[in-house]
Short mmCIF file of C-alpha atoms in Angstrom, two decimals:
data_model
loop_
_atom_site.label_atom_id
_atom_site.label_comp_id
_atom_site.label_asym_id
_atom_site.label_seq_id
_atom_site.Cartn_x
_atom_site.Cartn_y
_atom_site.Cartn_z
CA UNK A 1 -20.56 -21.44 0.24
CA UNK A 2 -21.04 -20.83 3.93
CA UNK A 3 -23.79 -18.44 5.01
CA UNK A 4 -23.17 -18.37 8.77
CA UNK A 5 -23.50 -15.12 10.65
CA UNK A 6 -20.22 -13.45 11.45
CA UNK A 7 -21.06 -10.60 13.76
CA UNK A 8 -24.79 -10.07 13.88
CA UNK A 9 -27.81 -12.26 13.33
CA UNK A 10 -29.31 -12.37 9.87
CA UNK A 11 -26.23 -10.95 8.20
CA UNK A 12 -24.83 -13.37 5.65
CA UNK A 13 -21.16 -13.17 4.94
CA UNK A 14 -19.60 -13.32 1.53
CA UNK A 15 -17.82 -16.41 0.33
CA UNK A 16 -14.05 -16.19 0.61
CA UNK A 17 -13.48 -15.73 -3.13
CA UNK A 18 -15.85 -12.78 -3.52
CA UNK A 19 -14.73 -11.28 -0.20
CA UNK A 20 -11.06 -11.41 -1.19
CA UNK A 21 -11.79 -10.03 -4.66
CA UNK A 22 -13.96 -7.20 -3.35
CA UNK A 23 -11.46 -6.21 -0.65
CA UNK A 24 -8.64 -6.35 -3.20
CA UNK A 25 -10.43 -4.04 -5.62
CA UNK A 26 -11.41 -1.71 -2.77
CA UNK A 27 -7.79 -1.33 -1.66
CA UNK A 28 -6.60 -1.26 -5.29
CA UNK A 29 -7.93 2.28 -5.66
CA UNK A 30 -4.73 3.36 -3.92
CA UNK A 31 -2.50 1.53 -6.41
CA UNK A 32 -4.60 2.71 -9.34
CA UNK A 33 -4.38 6.35 -8.26
CA UNK A 34 -0.59 6.03 -8.04
CA UNK A 35 0.52 3.72 -10.83
CA UNK A 36 -1.83 4.85 -13.62
CA UNK A 37 -0.22 8.28 -13.24
CA UNK A 38 3.34 7.10 -13.88
CA UNK A 39 3.32 7.24 -17.72
CA UNK A 40 1.77 10.72 -17.60
CA UNK A 41 4.22 12.37 -15.19
CA UNK A 42 6.42 13.98 -17.83
CA UNK A 43 3.40 15.25 -19.78
CA UNK A 44 1.74 16.62 -16.65
CA UNK A 45 4.99 18.28 -15.59
CA UNK A 46 5.34 19.97 -18.98
CA UNK A 47 1.68 21.07 -19.17
CA UNK A 48 1.68 22.45 -15.62
CA UNK A 49 5.13 24.04 -15.91
CA UNK A 50 6.85 21.94 -13.26
CA UNK A 51 10.05 23.50 -11.98
CA UNK A 52 12.01 20.21 -12.06
CA UNK A 53 11.75 16.43 -12.34
CA UNK A 54 11.89 16.23 -8.54
CA UNK A 55 8.80 18.46 -8.27
CA UNK A 56 7.01 16.27 -10.81
CA UNK A 57 7.86 13.18 -8.73
CA UNK A 58 5.99 14.83 -5.84
CA UNK A 59 2.77 13.92 -7.67
CA UNK A 60 3.51 10.42 -6.37
CA UNK A 61 5.17 11.26 -3.04
CA UNK A 62 2.61 13.75 -1.69
CA UNK A 63 -0.08 11.15 -2.22
CA UNK A 64 1.34 9.31 0.78
CA UNK A 65 1.25 12.48 2.88
CA UNK A 66 -2.50 12.72 2.27
CA UNK A 67 -2.88 9.04 3.07
CA UNK A 68 -0.97 9.39 6.34
CA UNK A 69 -3.33 12.05 7.70
CA UNK A 70 -6.37 10.44 6.11
CA UNK A 71 -5.67 7.18 7.90
CA UNK A 72 -5.31 9.05 11.19
CA UNK A 73 -8.80 10.50 10.64
CA UNK A 74 -10.58 7.46 9.23
CA UNK A 75 -9.30 5.01 11.84
CA UNK A 76 -11.25 6.55 14.76
CA UNK A 77 -14.05 7.47 12.36
CA UNK A 78 -14.55 3.85 11.34
CA UNK A 79 -14.50 2.69 14.97
CA UNK A 80 -17.16 5.27 15.85
CA UNK A 81 -19.39 5.24 12.75
CA UNK A 82 -18.77 1.83 11.25
CA UNK A 83 -16.75 0.56 8.31
CA UNK A 84 -19.39 1.28 5.64
CA UNK A 85 -19.73 4.95 6.64
CA UNK A 86 -15.95 5.41 6.53
CA UNK A 87 -15.80 3.92 3.05
CA UNK A 88 -18.65 6.08 1.72
CA UNK A 89 -17.17 9.28 3.16
CA UNK A 90 -13.74 8.40 1.83
CA UNK A 91 -15.02 7.70 -1.68
CA UNK A 92 -16.78 11.09 -1.79
CA UNK A 93 -13.61 12.94 -0.71
CA UNK A 94 -11.59 10.91 -3.23
CA UNK A 95 -13.97 12.04 -5.98
CA UNK A 96 -13.59 15.71 -4.93
CA UNK A 97 -9.80 15.46 -5.02
CA UNK A 98 -9.95 13.75 -8.40
CA UNK A 99 -11.97 16.62 -9.85
CA UNK A 100 -9.47 19.16 -8.45
CA UNK A 101 -6.62 17.29 -10.17
CA UNK A 102 -8.56 16.97 -13.41
CA UNK A 103 -8.94 20.75 -13.75
CA UNK A 104 -5.57 21.78 -12.26
CA UNK A 105 -3.83 24.60 -14.12
CA UNK A 106 -0.53 24.51 -12.21
CA UNK A 107 1.54 22.13 -10.11
CA UNK A 108 0.43 23.65 -6.80
CA UNK A 109 -3.24 22.89 -7.47
CA UNK A 110 -2.33 19.44 -8.78
CA UNK A 111 -0.43 18.59 -5.60
CA UNK A 112 -3.28 19.91 -3.43
CA UNK A 113 -5.71 17.77 -5.38
CA UNK A 114 -3.47 14.72 -4.93
CA UNK A 115 -3.40 15.26 -1.16
CA UNK A 116 -7.22 15.50 -1.08
CA UNK A 117 -7.48 12.41 -3.29
CA UNK A 118 -5.19 10.46 -1.01
CA UNK A 119 -6.95 11.66 2.14
CA UNK A 120 -10.21 10.32 0.71
CA UNK A 121 -8.92 7.00 -0.59
CA UNK A 122 -7.42 6.27 2.83
CA UNK A 123 -11.02 5.82 4.06
CA UNK A 124 -11.64 2.68 1.97
CA UNK A 125 -8.10 1.50 2.65
CA UNK A 126 -8.18 1.84 6.43
CA UNK A 127 -11.77 0.65 6.81
CA UNK A 128 -11.03 -2.38 4.64
CA UNK A 129 -8.09 -3.40 6.84
CA UNK A 130 -10.22 -2.94 9.95
CA UNK A 131 -13.08 -4.84 8.31
CA UNK A 132 -10.74 -7.77 7.61
CA UNK A 133 -9.38 -7.59 11.18
CA UNK A 134 -12.99 -7.67 12.45
CA UNK A 135 -13.30 -11.15 10.98
CA UNK A 136 -9.79 -12.66 10.87
CA UNK A 137 -6.77 -12.74 13.17
CA UNK A 138 -3.21 -14.00 13.31
CA UNK A 139 -1.93 -16.23 10.53
CA UNK A 140 -5.48 -16.41 9.12
CA UNK A 141 -5.43 -12.63 8.62
CA UNK A 142 -1.96 -12.80 7.08
CA UNK A 143 -3.17 -15.47 4.66
CA UNK A 144 -6.27 -13.48 3.68
CA UNK A 145 -4.09 -10.40 3.22
CA UNK A 146 -1.80 -12.43 0.98
CA UNK A 147 -4.75 -13.62 -1.13
CA UNK A 148 -5.95 -10.03 -1.35
CA UNK A 149 -2.46 -8.92 -2.40
CA UNK A 150 -2.51 -11.53 -5.19
CA UNK A 151 -5.60 -9.91 -6.72
CA UNK A 152 -4.52 -6.42 -5.73
CA UNK A 153 -1.18 -6.78 -7.51
CA UNK A 154 -2.95 -7.11 -10.86
CA UNK A 155 -3.74 -3.39 -10.62
CA UNK A 156 -0.14 -2.09 -10.41
CA UNK A 157 0.77 -4.61 -13.13
CA UNK A 158 -1.73 -3.18 -15.60
CA UNK A 159 -2.20 0.39 -14.28
CA UNK A 160 0.74 1.95 -16.18
CA UNK A 161 -0.43 0.29 -19.41
CA UNK A 162 -3.94 1.52 -18.60
CA UNK A 163 -2.59 5.07 -18.19
CA UNK A 164 -0.60 4.76 -21.42
CA UNK A 165 -3.71 3.58 -23.25
CA UNK A 166 -5.64 6.65 -22.14
CA UNK A 167 -2.74 8.91 -23.17
CA UNK A 168 -2.72 7.25 -26.62
CA UNK A 169 -6.29 8.33 -27.32
CA UNK A 170 -6.77 11.36 -25.09
CA UNK A 171 -5.08 13.64 -22.54
CA UNK A 172 -3.89 12.92 -19.00
CA UNK A 173 -7.04 14.64 -17.68
CA UNK A 174 -9.08 11.57 -18.58
CA UNK A 175 -6.95 9.34 -16.39
CA UNK A 176 -8.73 11.17 -13.57
CA UNK A 177 -12.08 10.64 -15.31
CA UNK A 178 -11.39 6.89 -15.16
CA UNK A 179 -10.70 7.17 -11.42
CA UNK A 180 -14.18 8.63 -10.90
CA UNK A 181 -15.88 5.85 -12.88
CA UNK A 182 -13.90 3.00 -11.32
CA UNK A 183 -14.35 4.38 -7.79
CA UNK A 184 -18.11 4.58 -8.33
CA UNK A 185 -18.30 1.01 -9.67
CA UNK A 186 -16.32 -0.45 -6.73
CA UNK A 187 -18.42 1.54 -4.26
CA UNK A 188 -21.67 0.20 -5.73
CA UNK A 189 -20.38 -3.38 -5.55
CA UNK A 190 -19.30 -2.93 -1.93
CA UNK A 191 -22.54 -1.41 -0.68
CA UNK A 192 -24.63 -3.97 -2.56
CA UNK A 193 -22.79 -7.01 -1.21
CA UNK A 194 -20.77 -6.36 1.97
CA UNK A 195 -22.55 -6.02 5.29
CA UNK A 196 -21.32 -3.92 8.20
CA UNK A 197 -18.85 -5.88 10.37
CA UNK A 198 -18.88 -3.48 13.32
CA UNK A 199 -22.42 -3.31 14.73
CA UNK A 200 -23.48 -0.32 16.81
CA UNK A 201 -23.17 -2.30 20.03
CA UNK A 202 -19.44 -2.75 19.39
CA UNK A 203 -18.65 0.80 18.26
CA UNK A 204 -16.57 3.18 20.35
CA UNK A 205 -18.10 6.64 20.85
CA UNK A 206 -15.53 9.23 19.85
CA UNK A 207 -13.98 11.26 22.65
CA UNK A 208 -10.57 12.88 22.69
CA UNK A 209 -9.88 11.22 26.03
CA UNK A 210 -10.58 7.77 24.57
CA UNK A 211 -8.56 8.61 21.46
CA UNK A 212 -5.58 9.70 23.54
CA UNK A 213 -5.87 6.59 25.71
CA UNK A 214 -5.97 4.26 22.72
CA UNK A 215 -3.21 6.18 20.97
CA UNK A 216 -1.01 6.04 24.05
CA UNK A 217 -1.49 2.28 24.29
CA UNK A 218 -0.55 1.82 20.64
CA UNK A 219 2.41 4.22 20.39
CA UNK A 220 3.92 2.86 23.61
CA UNK A 221 3.44 -0.75 22.53
CA UNK A 222 7.03 -1.64 21.63
CA UNK A 223 6.24 -4.53 19.28
CA UNK A 224 3.50 -2.70 17.39
CA UNK A 225 5.61 0.39 16.78
CA UNK A 226 8.75 -1.52 15.80
CA UNK A 227 6.81 -3.46 13.18
CA UNK A 228 5.22 -0.21 11.98
CA UNK A 229 8.66 1.40 11.72
CA UNK A 230 9.99 -1.62 9.83
CA UNK A 231 7.11 -1.35 7.37
CA UNK A 232 7.77 2.37 6.89
CA UNK A 233 11.47 1.90 6.17
CA UNK A 234 10.92 -0.91 3.67
CA UNK A 235 8.13 0.93 1.89
CA UNK A 236 10.10 4.18 1.90
CA UNK A 237 12.90 2.54 -0.07
CA UNK A 238 10.33 1.07 -2.44
CA UNK A 239 8.60 4.47 -2.77
CA UNK A 240 11.86 5.99 -4.00
CA UNK A 241 11.90 3.41 -6.78
CA UNK A 242 8.19 3.88 -7.49
CA UNK A 243 8.41 7.67 -7.79
CA UNK A 244 11.45 7.49 -10.04
CA UNK A 245 10.44 4.42 -12.06
CA UNK A 246 9.45 6.39 -15.16
CA UNK A 247 12.70 8.34 -15.00
CA UNK A 248 14.72 5.14 -14.56
CA UNK A 249 13.16 3.21 -17.43
CA UNK A 250 12.31 5.97 -19.91
CA UNK A 251 15.12 8.47 -19.31
CA UNK A 252 18.02 6.32 -18.10
CA UNK A 253 17.32 3.23 -20.23
CA UNK A 254 15.26 4.74 -23.07
CA UNK A 255 12.68 1.89 -23.12
CA UNK A 256 9.87 4.11 -24.43
CA UNK A 257 6.45 2.49 -24.44
CA UNK A 258 7.93 -0.70 -22.94
CA UNK A 259 7.99 1.06 -19.57
CA UNK A 260 4.60 -0.44 -18.68
CA UNK A 261 5.84 -3.95 -19.53
CA UNK A 262 8.94 -3.68 -17.33
CA UNK A 263 6.88 -2.16 -14.52
CA UNK A 264 4.34 -5.01 -14.79
CA UNK A 265 7.07 -7.64 -14.72
CA UNK A 266 8.47 -6.28 -11.47
CA UNK A 267 4.99 -5.89 -9.98
CA UNK A 268 4.38 -9.56 -10.82
CA UNK A 269 7.28 -10.46 -8.56
CA UNK A 270 5.47 -8.88 -5.62
CA UNK A 271 2.23 -10.66 -6.54
CA UNK A 272 4.02 -14.01 -6.84
CA UNK A 273 5.57 -13.41 -3.41
CA UNK A 274 2.11 -12.86 -1.98
CA UNK A 275 0.95 -16.16 -3.47
CA UNK A 276 3.92 -18.01 -1.95
CA UNK A 277 3.39 -16.24 1.38
CA UNK A 278 -0.29 -17.23 1.44
CA UNK A 279 0.70 -20.87 0.98
CA UNK A 280 3.46 -20.81 3.62
CA UNK A 281 2.37 -18.44 6.38
CA UNK A 282 0.08 -20.91 8.18
CA UNK A 283 2.92 -23.42 8.32
CA UNK A 284 5.90 -21.25 9.20
CA UNK A 285 4.33 -18.17 10.79
CA UNK A 286 4.60 -14.48 9.97
CA UNK A 287 7.66 -13.60 11.99
CA UNK A 288 9.86 -16.36 10.58
CA UNK A 289 8.90 -15.40 7.03
CA UNK A 290 9.64 -11.74 7.82
CA UNK A 291 13.12 -12.61 9.08
CA UNK A 292 13.90 -14.76 6.03
CA UNK A 293 12.54 -12.09 3.64
CA UNK A 294 14.53 -9.31 5.30
CA UNK A 295 17.75 -11.32 5.11
CA UNK A 296 17.02 -11.95 1.43
CA UNK A 297 16.26 -8.26 0.88
CA UNK A 298 19.52 -7.14 2.49
CA UNK A 299 21.52 -9.75 0.55
CA UNK A 300 20.02 -8.79 -2.82
CA UNK A 301 20.34 -5.08 -2.06
CA UNK A 302 24.03 -5.64 -1.35
CA UNK A 303 24.43 -7.31 -4.74
CA UNK A 304 22.59 -4.42 -6.40
CA UNK A 305 24.88 -1.86 -4.77
CA UNK A 306 27.99 -3.75 -5.92
CA UNK A 307 26.63 -4.08 -9.47
CA UNK A 308 25.65 -0.39 -9.58
CA UNK A 309 29.12 0.68 -8.49
CA UNK A 310 30.80 -1.60 -11.03
CA UNK A 311 28.72 -0.17 -13.89
CA UNK A 312 28.90 3.49 -12.74
CA UNK A 313 25.25 3.53 -11.73
CA UNK A 314 23.72 2.07 -14.89
CA UNK A 315 24.07 -1.72 -15.08
CA UNK A 316 22.71 -3.52 -18.16
CA UNK A 317 18.93 -3.38 -18.21
CA UNK A 318 18.50 -7.17 -18.16
CA UNK A 319 20.72 -7.42 -15.08
CA UNK A 320 18.94 -4.60 -13.25
CA UNK A 321 15.49 -6.05 -13.94
CA UNK A 322 16.60 -9.56 -12.92
CA UNK A 323 18.04 -8.38 -9.60
CA UNK A 324 15.07 -6.10 -8.91
CA UNK A 325 12.73 -9.03 -9.62
CA UNK A 326 14.36 -11.16 -6.91
CA UNK A 327 14.59 -8.28 -4.45
CA UNK A 328 10.95 -7.28 -4.96
CA UNK A 329 9.95 -10.87 -4.24
CA UNK A 330 11.32 -10.47 -0.71
CA UNK A 331 9.64 -7.07 -0.41
CA UNK A 332 6.33 -8.67 -1.43
CA UNK A 333 6.62 -11.23 1.38
CA UNK A 334 7.10 -8.38 3.85
CA UNK A 335 4.18 -6.12 2.89
CA UNK A 336 1.32 -8.29 4.20
CA UNK A 337 3.20 -9.88 7.09
CA UNK A 338 4.63 -6.72 8.67
CA UNK A 339 1.20 -5.06 8.70
CA UNK A 340 -0.46 -8.16 10.16
CA UNK A 341 2.22 -8.49 12.84
CA UNK A 342 1.72 -4.86 13.84
CA UNK A 343 -2.08 -5.33 14.03
CA UNK A 344 -1.89 -8.60 15.99
CA UNK A 345 -1.95 -7.18 19.55
CA UNK A 346 -4.66 -4.58 18.91
CA UNK A 347 -7.87 -6.66 18.98
CA UNK A 348 -10.96 -4.44 18.85
CA UNK A 349 -8.86 -1.28 18.49
CA UNK A 350 -8.45 -2.35 14.86
CA UNK A 351 -9.62 0.98 13.41
CA UNK A 352 -7.45 3.36 15.43
CA UNK A 353 -4.67 0.77 15.37
CA UNK A 354 -4.67 0.58 11.58
CA UNK A 355 -4.81 4.40 11.47
CA UNK A 356 -1.81 4.99 13.72
CA UNK A 357 0.22 2.22 12.13
CA UNK A 358 -0.65 3.55 8.69
CA UNK A 359 0.17 7.14 9.73
CA UNK A 360 3.59 6.37 11.14
CA UNK A 361 4.60 3.98 8.39
CA UNK A 362 3.38 6.39 5.67
CA UNK A 363 5.15 9.44 7.15
CA UNK A 364 8.38 7.46 7.50
CA UNK A 365 8.01 6.11 3.96
CA UNK A 366 7.54 9.62 2.51
CA UNK A 367 10.55 11.01 4.40
CA UNK A 368 12.70 8.06 3.34
CA UNK A 369 11.41 8.03 -0.25
CA UNK A 370 11.79 11.78 -0.84
CA UNK A 371 15.24 11.76 0.81
CA UNK A 372 16.46 8.99 -1.48
CA UNK A 373 14.77 10.59 -4.49
CA UNK A 374 16.61 13.88 -3.94
CA UNK A 375 19.88 12.10 -4.79
CA UNK A 376 18.62 10.59 -8.06
CA UNK A 377 19.99 12.44 -11.08
CA UNK A 378 21.56 10.16 -13.66
CA UNK A 379 21.91 6.69 -12.09
CA UNK A 380 20.10 4.06 -10.02
CA UNK A 381 22.82 4.03 -7.32
CA UNK A 382 20.84 6.13 -4.75
CA UNK A 383 17.85 3.77 -5.11
CA UNK A 384 19.82 0.58 -4.46
CA UNK A 385 21.82 2.12 -1.61
CA UNK A 386 18.48 3.14 -0.09
CA UNK A 387 17.23 -0.43 -0.35
CA UNK A 388 20.35 -1.66 1.46
CA UNK A 389 20.45 0.91 4.26
CA UNK A 390 16.77 0.78 5.10
CA UNK A 391 16.61 -2.99 4.66
CA UNK A 392 19.21 -3.29 7.43
CA UNK A 393 17.29 -0.83 9.63
CA UNK A 394 14.04 -2.69 8.98
CA UNK A 395 15.68 -6.00 9.90
CA UNK A 396 16.90 -4.49 13.18
CA UNK A 397 13.36 -3.31 14.01
CA UNK A 398 11.85 -6.77 13.44
CA UNK A 399 14.68 -8.54 15.27
CA UNK A 400 14.35 -6.40 18.40
CA UNK A 401 10.54 -6.39 18.28
CA UNK A 402 10.31 -10.13 18.85
CA UNK A 403 7.03 -12.02 18.43
CA UNK A 404 3.73 -10.20 18.97
CA UNK A 405 1.09 -11.72 21.22
CA UNK A 406 -2.36 -11.81 19.70
CA UNK A 407 -5.25 -10.00 21.38
CA UNK A 408 -8.34 -12.05 20.40
CA UNK A 409 -11.54 -10.54 19.03
CA UNK A 410 -15.06 -11.37 20.14
CA UNK A 411 -15.62 -13.17 16.81
CA UNK A 412 -13.28 -14.14 14.01
CA UNK A 413 -13.69 -16.15 10.87
CA UNK A 414 -11.78 -19.23 9.91
CA UNK A 415 -9.80 -19.11 6.70
CA UNK A 416 -11.51 -22.34 5.67
CA UNK A 417 -15.05 -20.99 5.98
#
C-alpha cells in the first residue's frame, strides 16, 4: 500500500480500497436517508394524516430540494474551510433534521425535518466529491467514482429491507434512530482515517465577489452546464420512479414484503453498470460511454412505453422488472460519467463547481420528478413516458455539449497508486 504524500508533507493517504469504501459509505448516507424510508411511507402517511399519496411521496422529493440548497452552501464552505469542516458541519445538521423527523406529529413538520436532513447530508456528499476531485481527474476520477458507486449501490439494495426489518420489530421512528447511529459511526471512521486534502494554502477566502466570479464562470461554461442539465433530466425521470416505487410494487402489483427484493434487484442493475463502467471508462472514455448509454436508455424507454400502452399501463410484473433492469443499467453508466464530465473543466474550483452542478441538477430533477409523479394514479405509463422524453432531452444536451477539456489540478493521484 502506497504511503506517498498527496497534498501536504507528512500526510499519508489511504490505500485505494479503504479510500473507495470510506467515500462510498460517506456518500451512502444520502441513499440510506432516502431508500430506508420507502417501506414506511404508507405508515408515516397514515400516522401523520397525509392528505394524499402524492403528499406522502414528497417525503422523498423534498429531500432533493434540501440537497440542492445544501450543496450550494457547502460547496463554497468546503473551498473556504476545508473538506473535513464541511463534513463535520453537515453531519451535525443532518442529526438535527433527523431528530425533527423522529418527533414529527404532522406532515408539515416531517417535510421540514426532511429538508433540514437533506441540507445537512449534502455537506458530506459535496465535500466528498470535491475531496475526490482534489486527488483524481479525468478518466481516473470517473473510474474511482465507478468503484465508489459499486460499494455505494449496496446501500440502496439493502436499505428498503433494512427499513422493513425495523418496521417488523418497532415503529418508523426508529428508522431515524438508525440514521443517527450510522451517521455517527461513518463520521468517526472518516475523521480517524482521512486527512484534509485542501490545505490552508490552497483554500479560497470567501467573498461574495469571488463567489459571483466563480459562479459566473461555471454557469456560463456551456459544456459544464449542458452536462449538469443532462444529469438533472436523467435523474429526474429516475426520481419519479424512486418516489413512486412503493406505490408501483405494493399497490399496483401487490407484492407485499417482496417490495424490498424487487427494489434490490433493480438497484443491482445500477451497481453492475458501475462495475462495467469502471472497467471500460479508461479504454473508451466518458463521453463515448455516455452517448452509448443514452442511446440504450432511449431505446429501452421506447420499448417500455410501447409495452405499457399495450397492457393498459400495467404490463406483467416479470416483463416490467426485466425491462427496468436493462434500462437502469444504462442509467447506472450515466450517473458517474455525467458528473465527472461536468466537473472536468473546473480544476481547483471543485467545491463551488460541485455545488452549482449539484444545485442545478437537483432542482431540475425535483421539478421533473414531481411533474411526472403528479400524473401517476393507477399505472406505470407516466413513469416510462418520463424516461423516454427526458432521455431524449438528456441525449440532446450531451450531444451538443461536445467533449469537455480538462483543467488540471496542482496534484492528482493515479488510479494505480
